[in-house]
């Protein structure tokens, strides 16, 4: 049996800014844009299955963000461990230069992860298609 869940509807639901001050009069995207009439017309047709799928997606995104925040904290803690041993005015390269092999491997792993989000956000916001 084909799925009754329309991905475009799930995407709209996950993109609603439920904390927007004007949410009672019209829906807004999380980036602050009001929904278009076509988007509003589609949004009001959501099914219970689509609502459940959107809720599950929102929970996955929240968990992913928590994990990413923890990795960012770990990244900063790792660097601060070495900055504490260096003179004021030192830079990341100075900290990296005195890292153990194990910490350097962890630094490289975390650097790739914590900078990926920023890179993707930058590209999405500022690059032309």
CSV table of C-alpha atoms in Angstrom, one decimal:
chain,number,residue,atom,x,y,z
A,1,UNK,CA,0.0,0.0,0.0
A,2,UNK,CA,1.4,3.4,-0.9
A,3,UNK,CA,2.3,5.8,1.9
A,4,UNK,CA,-0.3,8.3,2.9
A,5,UNK,CA,2.4,10.6,4.2
A,6,UNK,CA,3.1,13.6,1.9
A,7,UNK,CA,6.7,14.7,2.5
A,8,UNK,CA,6.0,18.3,1.5
A,9,UNK,CA,3.3,18.5,4.3
A,10,UNK,CA,5.7,17.0,6.9
A,11,UNK,CA,8.3,19.5,5.8
A,12,UNK,CA,5.8,22.4,6.2
A,13,UNK,CA,4.8,21.2,9.7
A,14,UNK,CA,8.4,20.8,10.8
A,15,UNK,CA,9.1,24.3,9.6
A,16,UNK,CA,6.4,26.1,11.5
A,17,UNK,CA,7.7,28.6,14.1
A,18,UNK,CA,5.3,27.8,17.0
A,19,UNK,CA,6.9,30.5,19.1
A,20,UNK,CA,6.4,33.4,16.6
A,21,UNK,CA,4.5,36.2,18.3
A,22,UNK,CA,1.9,36.4,15.5
A,23,UNK,CA,1.3,32.6,15.3
A,24,UNK,CA,-2.3,33.0,16.2
A,25,UNK,CA,-3.1,34.9,13.1
A,26,UNK,CA,-0.9,33.0,10.6
A,27,UNK,CA,1.9,30.5,10.4
A,28,UNK,CA,5.5,31.6,10.0
A,29,UNK,CA,8.6,29.7,8.9
A,30,UNK,CA,11.4,29.2,11.5
A,31,UNK,CA,13.4,31.8,9.5
A,32,UNK,CA,10.6,34.4,10.2
A,33,UNK,CA,9.0,34.4,6.7
A,34,UNK,CA,5.2,34.1,6.7
A,35,UNK,CA,3.8,31.1,5.0
A,36,UNK,CA,2.4,31.8,1.6
A,37,UNK,CA,-1.3,31.2,0.9
A,38,UNK,CA,-0.5,28.0,-1.0
A,39,UNK,CA,1.6,26.8,1.9
A,40,UNK,CA,-1.2,27.6,4.4
A,41,UNK,CA,-3.7,25.8,2.2
A,42,UNK,CA,-1.6,22.7,2.1
A,43,UNK,CA,-0.7,22.9,5.8
A,44,UNK,CA,-4.3,22.7,6.9
A,45,UNK,CA,-4.8,19.4,5.1
A,46,UNK,CA,-2.3,17.5,7.2
A,47,UNK,CA,-3.3,14.0,8.3
A,48,UNK,CA,-2.7,12.4,11.7
A,49,UNK,CA,0.1,10.3,10.1
A,50,UNK,CA,1.8,13.4,8.7
A,51,UNK,CA,1.5,15.1,12.1
A,52,UNK,CA,3.1,12.0,13.7
A,53,UNK,CA,5.9,12.0,11.1
A,54,UNK,CA,6.6,15.6,11.6
A,55,UNK,CA,6.7,15.2,15.4
A,56,UNK,CA,9.2,12.3,15.0
A,57,UNK,CA,11.3,14.4,12.7
A,58,UNK,CA,11.4,17.3,15.1
A,59,UNK,CA,12.5,15.0,17.9
A,60,UNK,CA,15.3,13.6,15.7
A,61,UNK,CA,16.5,17.1,14.9
A,62,UNK,CA,16.4,18.1,18.5
A,63,UNK,CA,18.5,15.0,19.5
A,64,UNK,CA,20.9,15.7,16.7
A,65,UNK,CA,21.3,19.3,17.9
A,66,UNK,CA,21.9,18.1,21.5
A,67,UNK,CA,24.6,15.7,20.3
A,68,UNK,CA,26.2,18.4,18.1
A,69,UNK,CA,26.2,20.9,21.1
A,70,UNK,CA,27.9,18.2,23.2
A,71,UNK,CA,30.6,17.7,20.6
A,72,UNK,CA,31.1,21.5,20.4
A,73,UNK,CA,31.6,21.6,24.2
A,74,UNK,CA,34.0,18.7,24.0
A,75,UNK,CA,35.9,20.5,21.2
A,76,UNK,CA,36.3,23.7,23.2
A,77,UNK,CA,37.2,21.7,26.4
A,78,UNK,CA,39.9,19.9,24.4
A,79,UNK,CA,41.4,23.2,23.1
A,80,UNK,CA,41.2,24.9,26.5
A,81,UNK,CA,43.1,22.0,28.1
A,82,UNK,CA,46.1,23.1,25.9
A,83,UNK,CA,45.5,26.8,26.0
A,84,UNK,CA,45.9,26.6,29.8
A,85,UNK,CA,49.5,25.5,29.1
A,86,UNK,CA,50.2,28.3,26.7
A,87,UNK,CA,51.0,32.0,27.1
A,88,UNK,CA,48.3,34.6,26.6
A,89,UNK,CA,47.8,35.4,22.9
A,90,UNK,CA,48.3,31.9,21.7
A,91,UNK,CA,46.2,30.6,18.8
A,92,UNK,CA,44.7,27.2,17.9
A,93,UNK,CA,47.8,26.2,15.9
A,94,UNK,CA,49.9,26.7,19.0
A,95,UNK,CA,47.5,24.4,21.0
A,96,UNK,CA,47.5,21.8,18.2
A,97,UNK,CA,51.3,21.8,18.1
A,98,UNK,CA,51.6,20.5,21.7
A,99,UNK,CA,48.7,18.0,21.6
A,100,UNK,CA,49.3,14.3,22.2
A,101,UNK,CA,48.6,12.0,19.3
A,102,UNK,CA,45.4,10.8,20.9
A,103,UNK,CA,44.1,14.3,21.5
A,104,UNK,CA,45.1,15.4,18.0
A,105,UNK,CA,43.1,12.6,16.5
A,106,UNK,CA,40.1,13.6,18.6
A,107,UNK,CA,40.7,17.3,17.6
A,108,UNK,CA,40.6,16.4,13.9
A,109,UNK,CA,37.5,14.2,14.4
A,110,UNK,CA,35.6,17.0,16.3
A,111,UNK,CA,36.8,19.8,14.1
A,112,UNK,CA,35.3,18.2,11.0
A,113,UNK,CA,32.0,17.7,12.8
A,114,UNK,CA,31.6,21.0,14.6
A,115,UNK,CA,32.6,23.1,11.6
A,116,UNK,CA,30.5,21.2,9.1
A,117,UNK,CA,27.3,22.7,10.4
A,118,UNK,CA,28.6,26.2,10.1
A,119,UNK,CA,29.9,25.6,6.6
A,120,UNK,CA,26.5,24.2,5.5
A,121,UNK,CA,24.6,27.0,7.1
A,122,UNK,CA,26.9,29.6,5.5
A,123,UNK,CA,26.5,28.0,2.1
A,124,UNK,CA,22.8,27.8,2.4
A,125,UNK,CA,22.5,31.4,3.4
A,126,UNK,CA,25.1,33.1,1.2
A,127,UNK,CA,25.8,31.0,-1.9
A,128,UNK,CA,23.8,31.4,-5.1
A,129,UNK,CA,22.5,28.2,-6.7
